[in-house]
Amino acid sequence: INIFATSNGYQHLAENFLKRCELLVVVDFRLNSGAMYADIVLPAAPEQQKLDIRETSVTRFIHAFGQPIKPMYERKTDWQIGVAIAKKIQERAKARGISRVDDPEIKSTIDFDTVYDDFTMNGAIEKDEDALRFVMERSKALGTGTYEELLKKGFVAVGPAAGKTGPVPKDK
């Protein structure tokens, strides 16, 4: 997410936030204003290079974004980037003998030595397709639509629990 594009106080953010920020990593295929201030810019895949699903508030369907083009050059999808970061964090944590770290802000601990295992459910959702299938199989809002049906037809109807302001009637 480009915090500079979504902030009204762009200049204030640049002047104040960056002074306290130790590391700014940008994942954005547009290479816009956020990348200007970043320490690291990761090569993100644009929408046509991602396997994804989308919904809008004006239809009762989930639409497939079937990844017509594989990520080019060194680009990776958002999911692949998240998996790679989690894997590297876990690898480095184990090498340094770091396991649990207290996080007083959320009053919890973070298990750095298992962050990749936890993030990917022990490798079960390491690939984009696996993660998407996992979400679709467990989403109560999707109704009876399956991952295979979505890829074949390009869309599936949402279930009655998917209404944003109220339930979606079965006959509508």
PDB file of C-alpha atoms in Angstrom:
ATOM      1  CA  ILE A   1       0.000   0.000   0.000  1.00  0.00           C
ATOM      2  CA  ASN A   2       1.300   3.429  -0.796  1.00  0.00           C
ATOM      3  CA  ILE A   3       0.886   5.360   2.440  1.00  0.00           C
ATOM      4  CA  PHE A   4       1.771   8.584   0.675  1.00  0.00           C
ATOM      5  CA  ALA A   5      -0.991   8.255  -1.925  1.00  0.00           C
ATOM      6  CA  THR A   6      -3.632   7.506   0.711  1.00  0.00           C
ATOM      7  CA  SER A   7      -2.630  10.260   3.134  1.00  0.00           C
ATOM      8  CA  ASN A   8      -4.000  13.788   3.045  1.00  0.00           C
ATOM      9  CA  GLY A   9      -0.983  15.216   4.860  1.00  0.00           C
ATOM     10  CA  TYR A  10       1.583  14.007   2.307  1.00  0.00           C
ATOM     11  CA  GLN A  11       4.240  16.557   3.245  1.00  0.00           C
ATOM     12  CA  HIS A  12       3.632  16.149   6.991  1.00  0.00           C
ATOM     13  CA  LEU A  13       3.955  12.381   6.616  1.00  0.00           C
ATOM     14  CA  ALA A  14       7.184  12.727   4.657  1.00  0.00           C
ATOM     15  CA  GLU A  15       8.687  15.135   7.171  1.00  0.00           C
ATOM     16  CA  ASN A  16       7.622  13.394  10.391  1.00  0.00           C
ATOM     17  CA  PHE A  17       6.971   9.702   9.782  1.00  0.00           C
ATOM     18  CA  LEU A  18      10.162   9.113   7.828  1.00  0.00           C
ATOM     19  CA  LYS A  19      12.306  10.539  10.639  1.00  0.00           C
ATOM     20  CA  ARG A  20      11.046   7.789  12.957  1.00  0.00           C
ATOM     21  CA  CYS A  21      10.894   5.041  10.366  1.00  0.00           C
ATOM     22  CA  GLU A  22      13.923   2.744  10.433  1.00  0.00           C
ATOM     23  CA  LEU A  23      13.062   0.929   7.216  1.00  0.00           C
ATOM     24  CA  LEU A  24      10.458   1.645   4.555  1.00  0.00           C
ATOM     25  CA  VAL A  25       9.653  -1.166   2.130  1.00  0.00           C
ATOM     26  CA  VAL A  26       7.330  -0.448  -0.789  1.00  0.00           C
ATOM     27  CA  VAL A  27       5.384  -3.109  -2.682  1.00  0.00           C
ATOM     28  CA  ASP A  28       3.711  -1.264  -5.541  1.00  0.00           C
ATOM     29  CA  PHE A  29       3.938  -1.970  -9.256  1.00  0.00           C
ATOM     30  CA  ARG A  30       3.324   1.692 -10.141  1.00  0.00           C
ATOM     31  CA  LEU A  31       6.574   2.966  -8.602  1.00  0.00           C
ATOM     32  CA  ASN A  32       4.881   6.137  -7.478  1.00  0.00           C
ATOM     33  CA  SER A  33       5.562   8.631  -4.674  1.00  0.00           C
ATOM     34  CA  GLY A  34       6.035   6.010  -1.955  1.00  0.00           C
ATOM     35  CA  ALA A  35       8.924   4.441  -3.856  1.00  0.00           C
ATOM     36  CA  MET A  36      10.694   7.790  -3.845  1.00  0.00           C
ATOM     37  CA  TYR A  37      11.173   7.531  -0.070  1.00  0.00           C
ATOM     38  CA  ALA A  38      11.637   3.769   0.198  1.00  0.00           C
ATOM     39  CA  ASP A  39      14.752   1.977   1.359  1.00  0.00           C
ATOM     40  CA  ILE A  40      13.628  -1.125  -0.538  1.00  0.00           C
ATOM     41  CA  VAL A  41      11.225  -1.358  -3.495  1.00  0.00           C
ATOM     42  CA  LEU A  42      10.035  -4.883  -4.182  1.00  0.00           C
ATOM     43  CA  PRO A  43       9.079  -5.771  -7.764  1.00  0.00           C
ATOM     44  CA  ALA A  44       5.323  -6.275  -7.489  1.00  0.00           C
ATOM     45  CA  ALA A  45       3.184  -7.831 -10.188  1.00  0.00           C
ATOM     46  CA  PRO A  46       0.362  -5.688 -11.614  1.00  0.00           C
ATOM     47  CA  GLU A  47      -3.248  -6.900 -11.595  1.00  0.00           C
ATOM     48  CA  GLN A  48      -3.116  -8.810 -14.886  1.00  0.00           C
ATOM     49  CA  GLN A  49      -0.208 -10.854 -13.519  1.00  0.00           C
ATOM     50  CA  LYS A  50      -2.051 -11.962 -10.359  1.00  0.00           C
ATOM     51  CA  LEU A  51      -4.380 -14.856  -9.680  1.00  0.00           C
ATOM     52  CA  ASP A  52      -7.109 -13.249  -7.618  1.00  0.00           C
ATOM     53  CA  ILE A  53     -10.829 -12.819  -7.049  1.00  0.00           C
ATOM     54  CA  ARG A  54     -12.739  -9.558  -6.807  1.00  0.00           C
ATOM     55  CA  GLU A  55     -16.154  -8.423  -5.751  1.00  0.00           C
ATOM     56  CA  THR A  56     -17.973  -5.174  -6.138  1.00  0.00           C
ATOM     57  CA  SER A  57     -20.754  -3.684  -4.097  1.00  0.00           C
ATOM     58  CA  VAL A  58     -23.016  -3.455  -7.145  1.00  0.00           C
ATOM     59  CA  THR A  59     -23.250  -7.130  -8.119  1.00  0.00           C
ATOM     60  CA  ARG A  60     -23.778 -10.348  -6.230  1.00  0.00           C
ATOM     61  CA  PHE A  61     -20.880 -12.100  -7.935  1.00  0.00           C
ATOM     62  CA  ILE A  62     -17.239 -12.832  -7.206  1.00  0.00           C
ATOM     63  CA  HIS A  63     -15.177 -12.447 -10.376  1.00  0.00           C
ATOM     64  CA  ALA A  64     -12.013 -14.316 -11.284  1.00  0.00           C
ATOM     65  CA  PHE A  65      -8.819 -12.546 -12.194  1.00  0.00           C
ATOM     66  CA  GLY A  66      -7.273 -15.584 -13.829  1.00  0.00           C
ATOM     67  CA  GLN A  67      -3.702 -14.349 -14.254  1.00  0.00           C
ATOM     68  CA  PRO A  68      -3.569 -14.193 -18.065  1.00  0.00           C
ATOM     69  CA  ILE A  69       0.123 -13.279 -17.848  1.00  0.00           C
ATOM     70  CA  LYS A  70       2.633 -14.820 -15.442  1.00  0.00           C
ATOM     71  CA  PRO A  71       4.689 -12.280 -13.466  1.00  0.00           C
ATOM     72  CA  MET A  72       7.413 -10.945 -15.721  1.00  0.00           C
ATOM     73  CA  TYR A  73      11.069 -10.425 -14.850  1.00  0.00           C
ATOM     74  CA  GLU A  74      11.558 -10.435 -11.060  1.00  0.00           C
ATOM     75  CA  ARG A  75       7.998  -9.421 -10.222  1.00  0.00           C
ATOM     76  CA  LYS A  76       6.064 -11.398  -7.665  1.00  0.00           C
ATOM     77  CA  THR A  77       2.443 -11.351  -6.566  1.00  0.00           C
ATOM     78  CA  ASP A  78       1.523  -9.839  -3.222  1.00  0.00           C
ATOM     79  CA  TRP A  79       1.038 -13.342  -1.802  1.00  0.00           C
ATOM     80  CA  GLN A  80       4.415 -14.542  -3.085  1.00  0.00           C
ATOM     81  CA  ILE A  81       6.080 -11.486  -1.548  1.00  0.00           C
ATOM     82  CA  GLY A  82       4.390 -12.129   1.807  1.00  0.00           C
ATOM     83  CA  VAL A  83       5.436 -15.789   1.753  1.00  0.00           C
ATOM     84  CA  ALA A  84       9.048 -14.916   0.833  1.00  0.00           C
ATOM     85  CA  ILE A  85       9.296 -12.298   3.604  1.00  0.00           C
ATOM     86  CA  ALA A  86       7.851 -14.700   6.190  1.00  0.00           C
ATOM     87  CA  LYS A  87      10.262 -17.421   5.059  1.00  0.00           C
ATOM     88  CA  LYS A  88      13.292 -15.120   5.344  1.00  0.00           C
ATOM     89  CA  ILE A  89      12.200 -13.808   8.759  1.00  0.00           C
ATOM     90  CA  GLN A  90      11.838 -17.363  10.072  1.00  0.00           C
ATOM     91  CA  GLU A  91      15.168 -18.402   8.552  1.00  0.00           C
ATOM     92  CA  ARG A  92      17.018 -15.430  10.072  1.00  0.00           C
ATOM     93  CA  ALA A  93      15.265 -15.818  13.436  1.00  0.00           C
ATOM     94  CA  LYS A  94      16.353 -19.450  13.697  1.00  0.00           C
ATOM     95  CA  ALA A  95      19.912 -18.593  12.638  1.00  0.00           C
ATOM     96  CA  ARG A  96      20.074 -15.920  15.359  1.00  0.00           C
ATOM     97  CA  GLY A  97      18.403 -18.079  18.009  1.00  0.00           C
ATOM     98  CA  ILE A  98      15.400 -15.768  18.285  1.00  0.00           C
ATOM     99  CA  SER A  99      12.060 -17.358  18.941  1.00  0.00           C
ATOM    100  CA  ARG A 100       9.395 -15.362  20.754  1.00  0.00           C
ATOM    101  CA  VAL A 101       9.516 -11.597  20.947  1.00  0.00           C
ATOM    102  CA  ASP A 102       7.197  -9.595  23.174  1.00  0.00           C
ATOM    103  CA  ASP A 103       5.138  -6.933  21.417  1.00  0.00           C
ATOM    104  CA  PRO A 104       3.908  -4.536  24.101  1.00  0.00           C
ATOM    105  CA  GLU A 105       1.815  -2.553  21.644  1.00  0.00           C
ATOM    106  CA  ILE A 106      -0.541  -5.469  20.974  1.00  0.00           C
ATOM    107  CA  LYS A 107       0.146  -7.093  24.352  1.00  0.00           C
ATOM    108  CA  SER A 108       1.205 -10.355  22.796  1.00  0.00           C
ATOM    109  CA  THR A 109       4.212 -12.217  21.503  1.00  0.00           C
ATOM    110  CA  ILE A 110       5.372 -12.850  17.966  1.00  0.00           C
ATOM    111  CA  ASP A 111       6.841 -16.244  17.156  1.00  0.00           C
ATOM    112  CA  PHE A 112       9.527 -15.323  14.634  1.00  0.00           C
ATOM    113  CA  ASP A 113      10.891 -18.857  14.519  1.00  0.00           C
ATOM    114  CA  THR A 114       7.549 -20.150  13.157  1.00  0.00           C
ATOM    115  CA  VAL A 115       6.228 -17.097  11.278  1.00  0.00           C
ATOM    116  CA  TYR A 116       6.522 -18.769   7.842  1.00  0.00           C
ATOM    117  CA  ASP A 117       5.024 -22.033   9.095  1.00  0.00           C
ATOM    118  CA  ASP A 118       2.117 -20.126  10.640  1.00  0.00           C
ATOM    119  CA  PHE A 119       1.631 -17.833   7.616  1.00  0.00           C
ATOM    120  CA  THR A 120       1.525 -20.713   5.126  1.00  0.00           C
ATOM    121  CA  MET A 121      -0.159 -23.228   7.427  1.00  0.00           C
ATOM    122  CA  ASN A 122       2.959 -25.407   7.287  1.00  0.00           C
ATOM    123  CA  GLY A 123       3.288 -24.932   3.527  1.00  0.00           C
ATOM    124  CA  ALA A 124      -0.339 -25.793   2.692  1.00  0.00           C
ATOM    125  CA  ILE A 125      -1.072 -22.320   1.300  1.00  0.00           C
ATOM    126  CA  GLU A 126       2.337 -21.343  -0.025  1.00  0.00           C
ATOM    127  CA  LYS A 127       1.164 -20.738  -3.622  1.00  0.00           C
ATOM    128  CA  ASP A 128      -1.358 -18.145  -4.778  1.00  0.00           C
ATOM    129  CA  GLU A 129      -3.718 -20.855  -6.030  1.00  0.00           C
ATOM    130  CA  ASP A 130      -3.585 -22.720  -2.707  1.00  0.00           C
ATOM    131  CA  ALA A 131      -4.363 -19.548  -0.739  1.00  0.00           C
ATOM    132  CA  LEU A 132      -7.224 -18.596  -3.039  1.00  0.00           C
ATOM    133  CA  ARG A 133      -8.698 -22.101  -2.930  1.00  0.00           C
ATOM    134  CA  PHE A 134      -8.393 -22.088   0.885  1.00  0.00           C
ATOM    135  CA  VAL A 135     -10.329 -18.819   1.162  1.00  0.00           C
ATOM    136  CA  MET A 136     -13.024 -19.938  -1.255  1.00  0.00           C
ATOM    137  CA  GLU A 137     -13.554 -23.303   0.429  1.00  0.00           C
ATOM    138  CA  ARG A 138     -13.965 -21.711   3.860  1.00  0.00           C
ATOM    139  CA  SER A 139     -15.822 -18.487   3.084  1.00  0.00           C
ATOM    140  CA  LYS A 140     -19.385 -18.561   4.381  1.00  0.00           C
ATOM    141  CA  ALA A 141     -20.261 -15.617   2.137  1.00  0.00           C
ATOM    142  CA  LEU A 142     -19.462 -17.384  -1.146  1.00  0.00           C
ATOM    143  CA  GLY A 143     -22.292 -19.857  -0.992  1.00  0.00           C
ATOM    144  CA  THR A 144     -21.925 -22.936  -3.155  1.00  0.00           C
ATOM    145  CA  GLY A 145     -19.451 -21.570  -5.728  1.00  0.00           C
ATOM    146  CA  THR A 146     -16.250 -23.577  -6.032  1.00  0.00           C
ATOM    147  CA  TYR A 147     -12.768 -22.604  -7.108  1.00  0.00           C
ATOM    148  CA  GLU A 148     -13.047 -24.811 -10.207  1.00  0.00           C
ATOM    149  CA  GLU A 149     -16.392 -23.243 -11.153  1.00  0.00           C
ATOM    150  CA  LEU A 150     -14.931 -19.770 -10.698  1.00  0.00           C
ATOM    151  CA  LEU A 151     -12.042 -20.489 -13.053  1.00  0.00           C
ATOM    152  CA  LYS A 152     -14.303 -22.150 -15.639  1.00  0.00           C
ATOM    153  CA  LYS A 153     -17.118 -19.563 -15.708  1.00  0.00           C
ATOM    154  CA  GLY A 154     -15.182 -16.505 -14.563  1.00  0.00           C
ATOM    155  CA  PHE A 155     -17.597 -15.766 -11.722  1.00  0.00           C
ATOM    156  CA  VAL A 156     -19.655 -17.342  -8.939  1.00  0.00           C
ATOM    157  CA  ALA A 157     -22.639 -15.964  -7.044  1.00  0.00           C
ATOM    158  CA  VAL A 158     -22.158 -14.990  -3.438  1.00  0.00           C
ATOM    159  CA  GLY A 159     -24.265 -16.587  -0.743  1.00  0.00           C
ATOM    160  CA  PRO A 160     -27.018 -14.956   1.312  1.00  0.00           C
ATOM    161  CA  ALA A 161     -24.537 -14.005   4.065  1.00  0.00           C
ATOM    162  CA  ALA A 162     -22.558 -11.734   1.725  1.00  0.00           C
ATOM    163  CA  GLY A 163     -24.811  -8.681   1.834  1.00  0.00           C
ATOM    164  CA  LYS A 164     -23.001  -5.493   2.797  1.00  0.00           C
ATOM    165  CA  THR A 165     -25.977  -3.652   4.236  1.00  0.00           C
ATOM    166  CA  GLY A 166     -28.298  -6.609   4.571  1.00  0.00           C
ATOM    167  CA  PRO A 167     -28.663 -10.245   3.540  1.00  0.00           C
ATOM    168  CA  VAL A 168     -28.868 -11.146  -0.157  1.00  0.00           C
ATOM    169  CA  PRO A 169     -32.201 -12.955  -0.736  1.00  0.00           C
ATOM    170  CA  LYS A 170     -31.854 -16.401  -2.353  1.00  0.00           C
ATOM    171  CA  ASP A 171     -34.256 -15.506  -5.163  1.00  0.00           C
ATOM    172  CA  LYS A 172     -32.525 -12.248  -6.150  1.00  0.00           C
TER     173      LYS A 172
END
